Amino acid sequence: MTRILAVDTSTEACSAALYDDGRIFCEKEVAPQGHTRLLLPMIERLLKIQGLSLQDLDCLAAGRGPGSFTGVRIGVSMAQGLAFGAGKPLVGISDLEVLAFTAFNDTASGKAVAAIDARMGEVYIGVYERDSRGFPVLLGEERVLAPEKALAAVRELIGDDEVPAVIGTGFGAYPEMVGALNGVRTGESLPWADSLVRLALRDWELSLAQPPEEVLPVYIRDQVTWKKISDQERERQSRKV
């Protein structure tokens, strides 16, 4: 018997899901400013309805980003705190992977392109391939790019003939990307915890759960910014030599 609690607040979606021995229970709401107010009551209701406590869980899971900086921090820190308190391990799942998994469940496509609106004229983007069990496998790496550069990166990975499933708020913000990819649009655009918890179950079965302190937010843009700063500093230092 396996029990996993998953939470996700990385986008405007706020959700929590409980996997309990084959059954999934989920609470969800679109609430851009309501994550801290809504998440804990969602968790408490899910556990209470099933008559469970945190100690009854095998592990917890969190959407680790990319997405809103504040939203990612809320979800990961909440999951870390609960896992610490209960003495349970934690699984961190990419929100782009969650979207790709949703796309694979909604379409027959063998490839999926997940894009989250990153503001400032950019999208977080990841390209995935469906494995034999229907789970997403990342092709290349997750990146933050302007839409035209994102399209070029996708074509490099899947070519011009592939018809991928496309999903995420990035395609809502830049609808021209859908036509440019000749993509199959899914009915969903947000990462929800009921998809996340199924990916967490996969990782739990693969013994990939970690101590809570080792599951960190993934911002992508923050990583790119620091890389640019480091590159600029190395260039300045080389000029001094």
mmCIF file of C-alpha atoms in Angstrom:
data_model
loop_
_atom_site.group_PDB
_atom_site.id
_atom_site.type_symbol
_atom_site.label_atom_id
_atom_site.label_comp_id
_atom_site.label_asym_id
_atom_site.label_seq_id
_atom_site.Cartn_x
_atom_site.Cartn_y
_atom_site.Cartn_z
ATOM 1 C CA MET A 1 0.000 0.000 0.000
ATOM 2 C CA THR A 2 1.505 3.313 -1.135
ATOM 3 C CA ARG A 3 0.382 6.767 -0.051
ATOM 4 C CA ILE A 4 1.787 10.010 -1.462
ATOM 5 C CA LEU A 5 0.757 13.634 -0.958
ATOM 6 C CA ALA A 6 1.631 16.085 -3.757
ATOM 7 C CA VAL A 7 1.348 19.885 -3.895
ATOM 8 C CA ASP A 8 1.851 22.413 -6.660
ATOM 9 C CA THR A 9 1.756 26.208 -6.566
ATOM 10 C CA SER A 10 4.319 27.040 -9.256
ATOM 11 C CA THR A 11 1.809 28.811 -11.499
ATOM 12 C CA GLU A 12 -1.551 30.480 -10.906
ATOM 13 C CA ALA A 13 -2.848 26.968 -10.207
ATOM 14 C CA CYS A 14 -2.967 25.876 -6.570
ATOM 15 C CA SER A 15 -3.576 22.188 -5.967
ATOM 16 C CA ALA A 16 -2.962 19.244 -3.680
ATOM 17 C CA ALA A 17 -3.477 15.556 -4.443
ATOM 18 C CA LEU A 18 -3.405 12.384 -2.395
ATOM 19 C CA TYR A 19 -2.526 9.002 -3.895
ATOM 20 C CA ASP A 20 -3.933 6.298 -1.636
ATOM 21 C CA ASP A 21 -3.406 2.721 -2.786
ATOM 22 C CA GLY A 22 -4.483 3.269 -6.386
ATOM 23 C CA ARG A 23 -6.995 6.043 -5.801
ATOM 24 C CA ILE A 24 -6.290 9.737 -6.376
ATOM 25 C CA PHE A 25 -8.073 12.545 -4.562
ATOM 26 C CA CYS A 26 -7.405 16.137 -5.586
ATOM 27 C CA GLU A 27 -8.349 19.679 -4.639
ATOM 28 C CA LYS A 28 -7.552 22.454 -7.086
ATOM 29 C CA GLU A 29 -8.226 26.121 -7.684
ATOM 30 C CA VAL A 30 -6.946 28.861 -9.976
ATOM 31 C CA ALA A 31 -5.850 31.509 -7.467
ATOM 32 C CA PRO A 32 -2.827 33.616 -8.501
ATOM 33 C CA GLN A 33 -2.635 35.374 -5.125
ATOM 34 C CA GLY A 34 -4.165 32.714 -2.891
ATOM 35 C CA HIS A 35 -1.582 29.948 -2.625
ATOM 36 C CA THR A 36 -0.533 30.504 0.989
ATOM 37 C CA ARG A 37 -4.177 30.834 2.077
ATOM 38 C CA LEU A 38 -5.490 27.794 0.209
ATOM 39 C CA LEU A 39 -2.799 25.133 0.224
ATOM 40 C CA LEU A 40 -2.696 24.006 3.849
ATOM 41 C CA PRO A 41 -6.517 23.713 4.178
ATOM 42 C CA MET A 42 -6.518 21.651 0.961
ATOM 43 C CA ILE A 43 -3.955 19.283 2.465
ATOM 44 C CA GLU A 44 -5.820 19.028 5.755
ATOM 45 C CA ARG A 45 -9.119 18.186 4.019
ATOM 46 C CA LEU A 46 -7.564 15.509 1.823
ATOM 47 C CA LEU A 47 -5.967 13.758 4.775
ATOM 48 C CA LYS A 48 -9.037 14.108 6.995
ATOM 49 C CA ILE A 49 -11.429 12.654 4.417
ATOM 50 C CA GLN A 50 -9.261 9.545 4.138
ATOM 51 C CA GLY A 51 -8.635 9.386 7.876
ATOM 52 C CA LEU A 52 -4.879 9.773 7.428
ATOM 53 C CA SER A 53 -2.070 11.772 8.963
ATOM 54 C CA LEU A 54 1.256 12.822 7.486
ATOM 55 C CA GLN A 55 2.866 9.916 9.340
ATOM 56 C CA ASP A 56 0.745 7.509 7.272
ATOM 57 C CA LEU A 57 2.350 8.692 4.031
ATOM 58 C CA ASP A 58 5.292 7.060 2.283
ATOM 59 C CA CYS A 59 6.540 10.354 0.858
ATOM 60 C CA LEU A 60 5.534 13.840 -0.244
ATOM 61 C CA ALA A 61 5.989 15.536 -3.608
ATOM 62 C CA ALA A 62 6.166 19.094 -4.894
ATOM 63 C CA GLY A 63 6.186 20.850 -8.232
ATOM 64 C CA ARG A 64 9.689 22.330 -8.190
ATOM 65 C CA GLY A 65 9.218 24.797 -11.035
ATOM 66 C CA PRO A 66 9.827 26.518 -13.311
ATOM 67 C CA GLY A 67 7.099 29.079 -12.854
ATOM 68 C CA SER A 68 6.418 32.044 -10.638
ATOM 69 C CA PHE A 69 9.399 32.619 -8.316
ATOM 70 C CA THR A 70 7.063 33.184 -5.361
ATOM 71 C CA GLY A 71 4.776 30.291 -6.270
ATOM 72 C CA VAL A 72 7.658 27.840 -6.653
ATOM 73 C CA ARG A 73 9.057 28.830 -3.257
ATOM 74 C CA ILE A 74 5.679 28.451 -1.556
ATOM 75 C CA GLY A 75 5.061 24.941 -2.860
ATOM 76 C CA VAL A 76 8.556 23.590 -2.282
ATOM 77 C CA SER A 77 8.948 25.134 1.178
ATOM 78 C CA MET A 78 5.516 23.894 2.266
ATOM 79 C CA ALA A 79 6.321 20.354 1.122
ATOM 80 C CA GLN A 80 9.760 20.502 2.738
ATOM 81 C CA GLY A 81 8.309 21.651 6.052
ATOM 82 C CA LEU A 82 5.655 18.938 6.111
ATOM 83 C CA ALA A 83 8.155 16.264 5.094
ATOM 84 C CA PHE A 84 10.631 17.376 7.768
ATOM 85 C CA GLY A 85 7.945 17.370 10.424
ATOM 86 C CA ALA A 86 6.714 13.899 9.491
ATOM 87 C CA GLY A 87 10.166 12.437 8.893
ATOM 88 C CA LYS A 88 9.296 11.553 5.301
ATOM 89 C CA PRO A 89 11.277 11.832 2.032
ATOM 90 C CA LEU A 90 10.350 14.221 -0.750
ATOM 91 C CA VAL A 91 10.110 14.043 -4.536
ATOM 92 C CA GLY A 92 10.573 17.140 -6.697
ATOM 93 C CA ILE A 93 8.940 17.082 -10.126
ATOM 94 C CA SER A 94 9.396 19.585 -12.970
ATOM 95 C CA ASP A 95 6.220 21.491 -13.750
ATOM 96 C CA LEU A 96 7.042 21.254 -17.450
ATOM 97 C CA GLU A 97 7.158 17.477 -17.030
ATOM 98 C CA VAL A 98 3.781 17.571 -15.288
ATOM 99 C CA LEU A 99 2.348 19.438 -18.274
ATOM 100 C CA ALA A 100 3.895 16.998 -20.744
ATOM 101 C CA PHE A 101 2.429 14.060 -18.818
ATOM 102 C CA THR A 102 -0.992 15.696 -18.961
ATOM 103 C CA ALA A 103 -0.586 16.173 -22.719
ATOM 104 C CA PHE A 104 0.309 12.516 -23.195
ATOM 105 C CA ASN A 105 -2.785 11.494 -21.241
ATOM 106 C CA ASP A 106 -4.986 13.773 -23.381
ATOM 107 C CA THR A 107 -3.551 12.974 -26.829
ATOM 108 C CA ALA A 108 -1.952 10.144 -28.779
ATOM 109 C CA SER A 109 1.125 12.234 -29.640
ATOM 110 C CA GLY A 110 4.547 10.710 -29.147
ATOM 111 C CA LYS A 111 6.147 14.104 -28.431
ATOM 112 C CA ALA A 112 4.974 16.981 -26.245
ATOM 113 C CA VAL A 113 6.130 20.584 -26.000
ATOM 114 C CA ALA A 114 5.374 22.218 -22.653
ATOM 115 C CA ALA A 115 5.667 25.989 -22.310
ATOM 116 C CA ILE A 116 4.954 28.196 -19.295
ATOM 117 C CA ASP A 117 4.699 31.963 -19.699
ATOM 118 C CA ALA A 118 7.841 33.368 -18.050
ATOM 119 C CA ARG A 119 6.840 37.022 -18.588
ATOM 120 C CA MET A 120 9.342 39.561 -19.950
ATOM 121 C CA GLY A 121 8.786 38.230 -23.470
ATOM 122 C CA GLU A 122 9.995 34.700 -22.700
ATOM 123 C CA VAL A 123 8.694 31.196 -22.055
ATOM 124 C CA TYR A 124 9.968 28.295 -19.988
ATOM 125 C CA ILE A 125 10.032 25.430 -22.442
ATOM 126 C CA GLY A 126 10.717 21.695 -22.440
ATOM 127 C CA VAL A 127 10.368 19.031 -25.130
ATOM 128 C CA TYR A 128 9.429 15.500 -24.096
ATOM 129 C CA GLU A 129 9.098 12.075 -25.654
ATOM 130 C CA ARG A 130 6.550 9.484 -24.514
ATOM 131 C CA ASP A 131 8.176 6.344 -23.073
ATOM 132 C CA SER A 132 6.696 2.835 -23.213
ATOM 133 C CA ARG A 133 4.648 3.489 -20.052
ATOM 134 C CA GLY A 134 3.327 6.855 -21.211
ATOM 135 C CA PHE A 135 5.672 8.915 -19.041
ATOM 136 C CA PRO A 136 7.596 11.936 -20.347
ATOM 137 C CA VAL A 137 11.327 11.731 -21.108
ATOM 138 C CA LEU A 138 13.058 15.106 -21.453
ATOM 139 C CA LEU A 139 14.816 15.757 -24.757
ATOM 140 C CA GLY A 140 17.650 18.243 -24.387
ATOM 141 C CA GLU A 141 17.128 20.532 -21.413
ATOM 142 C CA GLU A 142 14.509 22.851 -19.976
ATOM 143 C CA ARG A 143 15.214 26.437 -21.000
ATOM 144 C CA VAL A 144 13.881 29.998 -20.832
ATOM 145 C CA LEU A 145 13.794 31.617 -24.271
ATOM 146 C CA ALA A 146 12.033 34.220 -26.362
ATOM 147 C CA PRO A 147 9.245 32.595 -28.426
ATOM 148 C CA GLU A 148 11.111 32.653 -31.735
ATOM 149 C CA LYS A 149 14.205 31.096 -30.149
ATOM 150 C CA ALA A 150 12.020 28.552 -28.367
ATOM 151 C CA LEU A 151 10.524 27.500 -31.706
ATOM 152 C CA ALA A 152 13.985 27.071 -33.204
ATOM 153 C CA ALA A 153 15.089 24.986 -30.225
ATOM 154 C CA VAL A 154 12.033 22.739 -30.539
ATOM 155 C CA ARG A 155 12.616 22.169 -34.250
ATOM 156 C CA GLU A 156 16.209 21.175 -33.554
ATOM 157 C CA LEU A 157 14.964 18.471 -31.213
ATOM 158 C CA ILE A 158 11.961 17.064 -33.096
ATOM 159 C CA GLY A 159 12.347 18.244 -36.692
ATOM 160 C CA ASP A 160 9.749 19.804 -38.958
ATOM 161 C CA ASP A 161 7.628 16.719 -39.678
ATOM 162 C CA GLU A 162 6.691 15.778 -36.096
ATOM 163 C CA VAL A 163 3.233 16.845 -34.878
ATOM 164 C CA PRO A 164 3.669 17.341 -31.119
ATOM 165 C CA ALA A 165 1.107 17.922 -28.435
ATOM 166 C CA VAL A 166 1.494 21.473 -27.115
ATOM 167 C CA ILE A 167 0.451 22.526 -23.631
ATOM 168 C CA GLY A 168 0.907 25.338 -21.154
ATOM 169 C CA THR A 169 0.323 29.027 -20.567
ATOM 170 C CA GLY A 170 3.219 29.873 -22.873
ATOM 171 C CA PHE A 171 1.036 28.895 -25.837
ATOM 172 C CA GLY A 172 -1.785 31.020 -24.472
ATOM 173 C CA ALA A 173 0.514 34.021 -24.217
ATOM 174 C CA TYR A 174 2.018 33.391 -27.662
ATOM 175 C CA PRO A 175 -0.635 31.533 -29.701
ATOM 176 C CA GLU A 176 1.395 31.935 -32.881
ATOM 177 C CA MET A 177 3.725 29.252 -31.488
ATOM 178 C CA VAL A 178 0.963 26.646 -31.832
ATOM 179 C CA GLY A 179 0.560 27.280 -35.556
ATOM 180 C CA ALA A 180 4.300 27.471 -36.123
ATOM 181 C CA LEU A 181 4.719 23.993 -34.603
ATOM 182 C CA ASN A 182 1.583 22.598 -36.249
ATOM 183 C CA GLY A 183 0.873 21.368 -32.729
ATOM 184 C CA VAL A 184 -2.068 19.511 -31.236
ATOM 185 C CA ARG A 185 -3.451 21.734 -28.481
ATOM 186 C CA THR A 186 -4.694 20.012 -25.324
ATOM 187 C CA GLY A 187 -7.628 21.177 -23.259
ATOM 188 C CA GLU A 188 -5.462 21.939 -20.212
ATOM 189 C CA SER A 189 -2.820 24.625 -19.726
ATOM 190 C CA LEU A 190 -1.879 24.412 -16.029
ATOM 191 C CA PRO A 191 0.083 21.825 -14.026
ATOM 192 C CA TRP A 192 -2.149 20.145 -11.440
ATOM 193 C CA ALA A 193 -1.233 17.941 -8.511
ATOM 194 C CA ASP A 194 -3.285 14.942 -9.687
ATOM 195 C CA SER A 195 -0.855 14.543 -12.599
ATOM 196 C CA LEU A 196 2.121 15.391 -10.399
ATOM 197 C CA VAL A 197 1.284 12.694 -7.854
ATOM 198 C CA ARG A 198 1.328 9.998 -10.561
ATOM 199 C CA LEU A 199 4.825 11.076 -11.601
ATOM 200 C CA ALA A 200 5.805 11.075 -7.935
ATOM 201 C CA LEU A 201 4.545 7.498 -7.632
ATOM 202 C CA ARG A 202 6.796 6.533 -10.555
ATOM 203 C CA ASP A 203 9.801 8.160 -8.859
ATOM 204 C CA TRP A 204 8.942 6.587 -5.507
ATOM 205 C CA GLU A 205 8.869 3.159 -7.119
ATOM 206 C CA LEU A 206 12.267 3.927 -8.666
ATOM 207 C CA SER A 207 13.636 4.870 -5.205
ATOM 208 C CA LEU A 208 14.231 8.472 -6.300
ATOM 209 C CA ALA A 209 12.711 10.172 -3.255
ATOM 210 C CA GLN A 210 15.216 12.365 -1.390
ATOM 211 C CA PRO A 211 15.712 13.956 2.018
ATOM 212 C CA PRO A 212 13.603 17.147 2.019
ATOM 213 C CA GLU A 213 16.599 19.494 2.146
ATOM 214 C CA GLU A 214 17.921 18.068 -1.121
ATOM 215 C CA VAL A 215 14.817 18.968 -3.138
ATOM 216 C CA LEU A 216 15.382 22.521 -4.356
ATOM 217 C CA PRO A 217 13.332 24.960 -6.450
ATOM 218 C CA VAL A 218 14.275 25.173 -10.116
ATOM 219 C CA TYR A 219 13.875 28.678 -11.514
ATOM 220 C CA ILE A 220 15.832 28.313 -14.805
ATOM 221 C CA ARG A 221 15.853 32.079 -15.365
ATOM 222 C CA ASP A 222 17.769 32.579 -12.118
ATOM 223 C CA GLN A 223 20.265 29.937 -13.229
ATOM 224 C CA VAL A 224 20.665 31.612 -16.638
ATOM 225 C CA THR A 225 21.165 35.017 -15.009
ATOM 226 C CA TRP A 226 23.927 33.749 -12.760
ATOM 227 C CA LYS A 227 25.587 31.982 -15.690
ATOM 228 C CA LYS A 228 25.610 35.257 -17.638
ATOM 229 C CA ILE A 229 27.092 37.100 -14.655
ATOM 230 C CA SER A 230 29.771 34.424 -14.270
ATOM 231 C CA ASP A 231 30.621 34.570 -17.968
ATOM 232 C CA GLN A 232 30.902 38.350 -17.839
ATOM 233 C CA GLU A 233 33.123 38.183 -14.769
ATOM 234 C CA ARG A 234 35.416 35.631 -16.424
ATOM 235 C CA GLU A 235 35.658 37.891 -19.466
ATOM 236 C CA ARG A 236 36.603 40.869 -17.292
ATOM 237 C CA GLN A 237 39.202 38.824 -15.474
ATOM 238 C CA SER A 238 40.718 37.610 -18.759
ATOM 239 C CA ARG A 239 41.090 41.191 -19.914
ATOM 240 C CA LYS A 240 43.112 41.997 -16.803
ATOM 241 C CA VAL A 241 45.612 39.220 -17.460
#
